């Protein structure tokens, strides 16, 4: 496997211990300040809004359910089966479907594309968690899923987010309560250079159609009680030829 067993087990361990309540996880912010903001940037570039929408790295499915209210067929995909247990539990009506997916494995993305056809893909904060050698294969997997007609919306922590996170982690009182479990399970945030994001997508055969910067709201609060907001970079890409 290209994604190590340790990596998968770390995420499963994290999600098995995570509370069910929405907002209990560091990045599990309300869709109004996450996918809702992103969708306003993504939708104008969709060549075919009727395609299936894949929420890649869906975690407990908060954003997946938001997308399922707006698109006819939404699939929440994640490396962690424990994460998907949370997602299914929070979606008793089955608004979306869910499946375990290692997006780095070429065969798995090819199988999903064969099932769905070309798809639009939403991926938030996943690439920086992949091992560096797995990032280009993950971008290649995105290209497989979008095919000829789909589009991908990719949002990642900007380089400027790392010192903020490290400062929180190294606080004299320890990391904030919602950040601590991430480090405890060995899921230390990685760093992706801002200029590397478009390079990964272009190397996968995709054209960057739009890009920008946004604040990314977390569910954790700083000492003054205000939400911790991290800088992020977003891109929309797809095939144009």
mmCIF file of C-alpha atoms in Angstrom:
data_model
loop_
_atom_site.group_PDB
_atom_site.id
_atom_site.type_symbol
_atom_site.label_atom_id
_atom_site.label_comp_id
_atom_site.label_asym_id
_atom_site.label_seq_id
_atom_site.Cartn_x
_atom_site.Cartn_y
_atom_site.Cartn_z
ATOM 1 C CA UNK A 1 0.000 0.000 0.000
ATOM 2 C CA UNK A 2 1.182 3.506 -0.712
ATOM 3 C CA UNK A 3 -0.523 4.836 2.416
ATOM 4 C CA UNK A 4 1.087 3.106 5.362
ATOM 5 C CA UNK A 5 -0.849 0.939 7.758
ATOM 6 C CA UNK A 6 0.313 3.232 10.540
ATOM 7 C CA UNK A 7 -1.295 6.187 8.804
ATOM 8 C CA UNK A 8 -4.643 4.453 8.378
ATOM 9 C CA UNK A 9 -4.560 3.144 11.940
ATOM 10 C CA UNK A 10 -3.761 6.624 13.260
ATOM 11 C CA UNK A 11 -6.875 8.038 11.607
ATOM 12 C CA UNK A 12 -9.050 5.124 12.685
ATOM 13 C CA UNK A 13 -7.804 5.573 16.256
ATOM 14 C CA UNK A 14 -8.552 9.279 16.131
ATOM 15 C CA UNK A 15 -12.088 8.808 14.819
ATOM 16 C CA UNK A 16 -12.921 5.941 17.167
ATOM 17 C CA UNK A 17 -12.266 8.277 20.087
ATOM 18 C CA UNK A 18 -13.851 11.382 18.539
ATOM 19 C CA UNK A 19 -17.222 12.485 19.983
ATOM 20 C CA UNK A 20 -20.289 12.229 17.772
ATOM 21 C CA UNK A 21 -21.324 15.848 18.277
ATOM 22 C CA UNK A 22 -20.890 18.125 15.295
ATOM 23 C CA UNK A 23 -18.149 20.644 16.005
ATOM 24 C CA UNK A 24 -16.244 18.480 18.496
ATOM 25 C CA UNK A 25 -13.374 17.962 16.038
ATOM 26 C CA UNK A 26 -10.905 20.765 15.304
ATOM 27 C CA UNK A 27 -11.808 21.224 11.610
ATOM 28 C CA UNK A 28 -15.499 20.268 11.837
ATOM 29 C CA UNK A 29 -16.834 23.799 11.380
ATOM 30 C CA UNK A 30 -20.351 24.627 10.247
ATOM 31 C CA UNK A 31 -20.844 24.384 6.466
ATOM 32 C CA UNK A 32 -21.875 28.048 6.445
ATOM 33 C CA UNK A 33 -18.232 28.994 7.010
ATOM 34 C CA UNK A 34 -16.634 26.085 5.121
ATOM 35 C CA UNK A 35 -18.292 24.212 2.244
ATOM 36 C CA UNK A 36 -20.899 26.936 1.824
ATOM 37 C CA UNK A 37 -18.193 29.541 1.243
ATOM 38 C CA UNK A 38 -16.258 27.173 -1.013
ATOM 39 C CA UNK A 39 -19.308 26.196 -3.048
ATOM 40 C CA UNK A 40 -19.929 29.815 -4.004
ATOM 41 C CA UNK A 41 -16.460 29.799 -5.577
ATOM 42 C CA UNK A 42 -16.766 26.299 -7.063
ATOM 43 C CA UNK A 43 -20.201 26.354 -8.698
ATOM 44 C CA UNK A 44 -19.475 28.969 -11.384
ATOM 45 C CA UNK A 45 -16.775 26.676 -12.779
ATOM 46 C CA UNK A 46 -18.807 23.447 -12.894
ATOM 47 C CA UNK A 47 -19.069 22.320 -16.502
ATOM 48 C CA UNK A 48 -21.816 19.863 -15.489
ATOM 49 C CA UNK A 49 -23.488 20.343 -12.067
ATOM 50 C CA UNK A 50 -25.432 17.124 -12.684
ATOM 51 C CA UNK A 51 -22.363 14.948 -12.221
ATOM 52 C CA UNK A 52 -21.881 13.038 -8.988
ATOM 53 C CA UNK A 53 -20.104 15.041 -6.268
ATOM 54 C CA UNK A 54 -17.353 13.292 -4.295
ATOM 55 C CA UNK A 55 -16.437 14.743 -0.895
ATOM 56 C CA UNK A 56 -12.931 13.318 -0.660
ATOM 57 C CA UNK A 57 -11.607 13.050 2.877
ATOM 58 C CA UNK A 58 -15.139 13.518 4.184
ATOM 59 C CA UNK A 59 -14.420 12.588 7.814
ATOM 60 C CA UNK A 60 -17.654 12.572 9.805
ATOM 61 C CA UNK A 61 -19.648 13.876 6.850
ATOM 62 C CA UNK A 62 -20.678 17.357 8.038
ATOM 63 C CA UNK A 63 -19.794 18.935 4.693
ATOM 64 C CA UNK A 64 -21.012 15.864 2.791
ATOM 65 C CA UNK A 65 -24.541 16.292 4.106
ATOM 66 C CA UNK A 66 -24.482 19.967 3.147
ATOM 67 C CA UNK A 67 -23.436 19.041 -0.395
ATOM 68 C CA UNK A 68 -26.111 16.330 -0.523
ATOM 69 C CA UNK A 69 -28.771 18.997 -0.080
ATOM 70 C CA UNK A 70 -27.556 20.688 -3.255
ATOM 71 C CA UNK A 71 -26.480 17.893 -5.608
ATOM 72 C CA UNK A 72 -28.399 14.833 -6.721
ATOM 73 C CA UNK A 73 -25.711 12.223 -5.983
ATOM 74 C CA UNK A 74 -23.039 12.800 -3.341
ATOM 75 C CA UNK A 75 -20.436 10.285 -2.194
ATOM 76 C CA UNK A 76 -18.463 10.807 1.011
ATOM 77 C CA UNK A 77 -15.125 9.027 0.697
ATOM 78 C CA UNK A 78 -12.447 8.630 3.356
ATOM 79 C CA UNK A 79 -9.433 6.478 4.143
ATOM 80 C CA UNK A 80 -10.812 5.797 7.632
ATOM 81 C CA UNK A 81 -13.658 3.376 8.139
ATOM 82 C CA UNK A 82 -14.113 4.752 11.666
ATOM 83 C CA UNK A 83 -14.696 8.223 10.199
ATOM 84 C CA UNK A 84 -17.374 6.806 7.920
ATOM 85 C CA UNK A 85 -19.070 5.169 10.903
ATOM 86 C CA UNK A 86 -19.565 8.696 12.281
ATOM 87 C CA UNK A 87 -20.773 9.929 8.884
ATOM 88 C CA UNK A 88 -23.362 7.196 8.506
ATOM 89 C CA UNK A 89 -24.544 7.623 12.091
ATOM 90 C CA UNK A 90 -25.133 11.337 11.453
ATOM 91 C CA UNK A 91 -26.975 10.617 8.191
ATOM 92 C CA UNK A 92 -29.736 8.132 9.097
ATOM 93 C CA UNK A 93 -31.811 9.230 6.099
ATOM 94 C CA UNK A 94 -28.981 8.306 3.742
ATOM 95 C CA UNK A 95 -28.709 11.692 2.056
ATOM 96 C CA UNK A 96 -25.304 10.626 0.756
ATOM 97 C CA UNK A 97 -23.490 7.354 0.212
ATOM 98 C CA UNK A 98 -20.166 6.586 1.876
ATOM 99 C CA UNK A 99 -17.188 4.426 1.036
ATOM 100 C CA UNK A 100 -13.658 3.745 2.170
ATOM 101 C CA UNK A 101 -11.235 5.056 -0.430
ATOM 102 C CA UNK A 102 -7.460 5.348 -0.578
ATOM 103 C CA UNK A 103 -7.182 8.134 -3.159
ATOM 104 C CA UNK A 104 -3.497 7.383 -3.652
ATOM 105 C CA UNK A 105 -4.228 3.893 -4.964
ATOM 106 C CA UNK A 106 -4.775 4.146 -8.721
ATOM 107 C CA UNK A 107 -6.980 1.067 -8.840
ATOM 108 C CA UNK A 108 -9.377 2.441 -6.213
ATOM 109 C CA UNK A 109 -9.951 5.783 -7.955
ATOM 110 C CA UNK A 110 -10.326 3.995 -11.280
ATOM 111 C CA UNK A 111 -12.951 1.706 -9.769
ATOM 112 C CA UNK A 112 -14.923 4.634 -8.350
ATOM 113 C CA UNK A 113 -14.734 6.477 -11.668
ATOM 114 C CA UNK A 114 -16.002 3.378 -13.448
ATOM 115 C CA UNK A 115 -19.000 3.354 -11.084
ATOM 116 C CA UNK A 116 -19.808 7.079 -11.128
ATOM 117 C CA UNK A 117 -18.470 8.305 -14.441
ATOM 118 C CA UNK A 118 -16.875 11.734 -14.421
ATOM 119 C CA UNK A 119 -17.412 13.470 -11.083
ATOM 120 C CA UNK A 120 -16.987 16.819 -9.417
ATOM 121 C CA UNK A 121 -14.709 16.580 -6.382
ATOM 122 C CA UNK A 122 -14.521 18.641 -3.186
ATOM 123 C CA UNK A 123 -11.369 18.100 -1.110
ATOM 124 C CA UNK A 124 -10.599 20.194 1.963
ATOM 125 C CA UNK A 125 -7.384 19.943 3.949
ATOM 126 C CA UNK A 126 -6.380 16.442 2.862
ATOM 127 C CA UNK A 127 -3.268 16.828 0.739
ATOM 128 C CA UNK A 128 -1.116 18.214 3.562
ATOM 129 C CA UNK A 129 -1.925 15.134 5.652
ATOM 130 C CA UNK A 130 -0.621 12.749 2.977
ATOM 131 C CA UNK A 131 2.970 11.577 2.985
ATOM 132 C CA UNK A 132 5.031 13.796 0.638
ATOM 133 C CA UNK A 133 5.621 10.922 -1.806
ATOM 134 C CA UNK A 134 1.876 10.265 -1.939
ATOM 135 C CA UNK A 135 0.813 13.799 -2.876
ATOM 136 C CA UNK A 136 1.356 13.535 -6.616
ATOM 137 C CA UNK A 137 -0.377 10.122 -6.782
ATOM 138 C CA UNK A 138 -3.275 11.695 -4.869
ATOM 139 C CA UNK A 139 -3.474 14.526 -7.404
ATOM 140 C CA UNK A 140 -3.403 11.882 -10.148
ATOM 141 C CA UNK A 141 -6.323 10.192 -8.388
ATOM 142 C CA UNK A 142 -8.251 13.457 -8.448
ATOM 143 C CA UNK A 143 -7.656 13.674 -12.189
ATOM 144 C CA UNK A 144 -8.973 10.135 -12.596
ATOM 145 C CA UNK A 145 -12.163 10.968 -10.707
ATOM 146 C CA UNK A 146 -12.937 14.182 -12.607
ATOM 147 C CA UNK A 147 -12.290 12.605 -15.994
ATOM 148 C CA UNK A 148 -13.049 14.914 -18.916
ATOM 149 C CA UNK A 149 -16.038 16.858 -17.605
ATOM 150 C CA UNK A 150 -15.599 17.065 -13.851
ATOM 151 C CA UNK A 151 -14.018 19.783 -11.773
ATOM 152 C CA UNK A 152 -12.103 19.650 -8.495
ATOM 153 C CA UNK A 153 -12.176 22.210 -5.692
ATOM 154 C CA UNK A 154 -9.062 21.840 -3.592
ATOM 155 C CA UNK A 155 -8.481 23.834 -0.416
ATOM 156 C CA UNK A 156 -5.337 23.450 1.670
ATOM 157 C CA UNK A 157 -3.732 25.128 4.623
ATOM 158 C CA UNK A 158 -1.390 27.842 3.406
ATOM 159 C CA UNK A 159 2.266 27.801 4.409
ATOM 160 C CA UNK A 160 1.467 30.598 6.848
ATOM 161 C CA UNK A 161 -0.788 28.214 8.823
ATOM 162 C CA UNK A 162 2.095 26.077 10.068
ATOM 163 C CA UNK A 163 3.580 28.575 12.549
ATOM 164 C CA UNK A 164 0.074 29.212 13.907
ATOM 165 C CA UNK A 165 -0.508 25.503 14.483
ATOM 166 C CA UNK A 166 2.956 24.961 15.925
ATOM 167 C CA UNK A 167 2.452 27.894 18.260
ATOM 168 C CA UNK A 168 -0.779 26.352 19.516
ATOM 169 C CA UNK A 169 0.832 22.927 19.887
ATOM 170 C CA UNK A 170 3.773 24.312 21.848
ATOM 171 C CA UNK A 171 1.758 26.530 24.168
ATOM 172 C CA UNK A 172 2.990 26.402 27.796
ATOM 173 C CA UNK A 173 -0.421 25.047 28.773
ATOM 174 C CA UNK A 174 -0.377 22.463 25.995
ATOM 175 C CA UNK A 175 -2.354 22.394 22.758
ATOM 176 C CA UNK A 176 -6.036 23.381 22.846
ATOM 177 C CA UNK A 177 -8.438 20.528 23.694
ATOM 178 C CA UNK A 178 -9.608 19.943 20.120
ATOM 179 C CA UNK A 179 -6.104 20.067 18.680
ATOM 180 C CA UNK A 180 -4.493 17.780 21.273
ATOM 181 C CA UNK A 181 -6.058 14.489 20.000
ATOM 182 C CA UNK A 182 -4.617 15.100 16.535
ATOM 183 C CA UNK A 183 -1.077 15.150 17.901
ATOM 184 C CA UNK A 184 -1.798 12.348 20.364
ATOM 185 C CA UNK A 185 -2.655 10.057 17.470
ATOM 186 C CA UNK A 186 0.458 10.988 15.529
ATOM 187 C CA UNK A 187 -1.366 13.046 12.916
ATOM 188 C CA UNK A 188 0.954 16.046 12.975
ATOM 189 C CA UNK A 189 -0.028 18.492 10.212
ATOM 190 C CA UNK A 190 2.360 18.469 7.277
ATOM 191 C CA UNK A 191 3.263 21.384 5.086
ATOM 192 C CA UNK A 192 2.575 21.842 1.385
ATOM 193 C CA UNK A 193 4.248 24.794 -0.283
ATOM 194 C CA UNK A 194 1.684 27.210 -1.703
ATOM 195 C CA UNK A 195 3.242 27.079 -5.161
ATOM 196 C CA UNK A 196 3.287 23.252 -5.118
ATOM 197 C CA UNK A 197 -0.508 22.931 -5.200
ATOM 198 C CA UNK A 198 -1.009 24.052 -8.825
ATOM 199 C CA UNK A 199 2.070 22.062 -9.834
ATOM 200 C CA UNK A 200 0.569 18.818 -8.504
ATOM 201 C CA UNK A 201 -2.643 19.433 -10.440
ATOM 202 C CA UNK A 202 -0.909 20.416 -13.673
ATOM 203 C CA UNK A 203 1.346 17.372 -13.472
ATOM 204 C CA UNK A 204 -1.847 15.295 -13.209
ATOM 205 C CA UNK A 205 -3.082 16.786 -16.496
ATOM 206 C CA UNK A 206 -5.489 19.340 -15.046
ATOM 207 C CA UNK A 207 -5.751 23.045 -15.802
ATOM 208 C CA UNK A 208 -6.106 25.487 -12.909
ATOM 209 C CA UNK A 209 -9.220 27.544 -13.673
ATOM 210 C CA UNK A 210 -9.314 29.771 -10.602
ATOM 211 C CA UNK A 211 -7.458 30.237 -7.328
ATOM 212 C CA UNK A 212 -7.343 32.454 -4.279
ATOM 213 C CA UNK A 213 -6.845 32.702 -0.546
ATOM 214 C CA UNK A 214 -9.381 32.380 2.253
ATOM 215 C CA UNK A 215 -9.463 32.214 6.038
ATOM 216 C CA UNK A 216 -10.311 28.685 7.194
ATOM 217 C CA UNK A 217 -12.417 28.667 10.340
ATOM 218 C CA UNK A 218 -11.860 25.943 12.941
ATOM 219 C CA UNK A 219 -14.047 24.921 15.878
ATOM 220 C CA UNK A 220 -11.382 25.801 18.430
ATOM 221 C CA UNK A 221 -11.158 29.142 20.214
ATOM 222 C CA UNK A 222 -8.155 31.224 21.184
ATOM 223 C CA UNK A 223 -7.471 32.629 24.642
ATOM 224 C CA UNK A 224 -9.762 35.573 23.929
ATOM 225 C CA UNK A 225 -12.651 33.270 22.987
ATOM 226 C CA UNK A 226 -12.620 34.067 19.276
ATOM 227 C CA UNK A 227 -12.471 31.196 16.741
ATOM 228 C CA UNK A 228 -9.038 30.141 15.569
ATOM 229 C CA UNK A 229 -8.831 30.953 11.865
ATOM 230 C CA UNK A 230 -6.065 29.611 9.634
ATOM 231 C CA UNK A 231 -4.937 30.930 6.255
ATOM 232 C CA UNK A 232 -5.753 28.653 3.321
ATOM 233 C CA UNK A 233 -5.299 28.478 -0.440
ATOM 234 C CA UNK A 234 -7.988 27.237 -2.836
ATOM 235 C CA UNK A 235 -7.920 26.080 -6.454
ATOM 236 C CA UNK A 236 -10.474 24.972 -9.032
ATOM 237 C CA UNK A 237 -9.142 22.692 -11.761
ATOM 238 C CA UNK A 238 -10.311 20.444 -14.560
ATOM 239 C CA UNK A 239 -9.586 19.384 -18.116
ATOM 240 C CA UNK A 240 -10.334 22.000 -20.740
ATOM 241 C CA UNK A 241 -9.227 20.274 -23.930
#
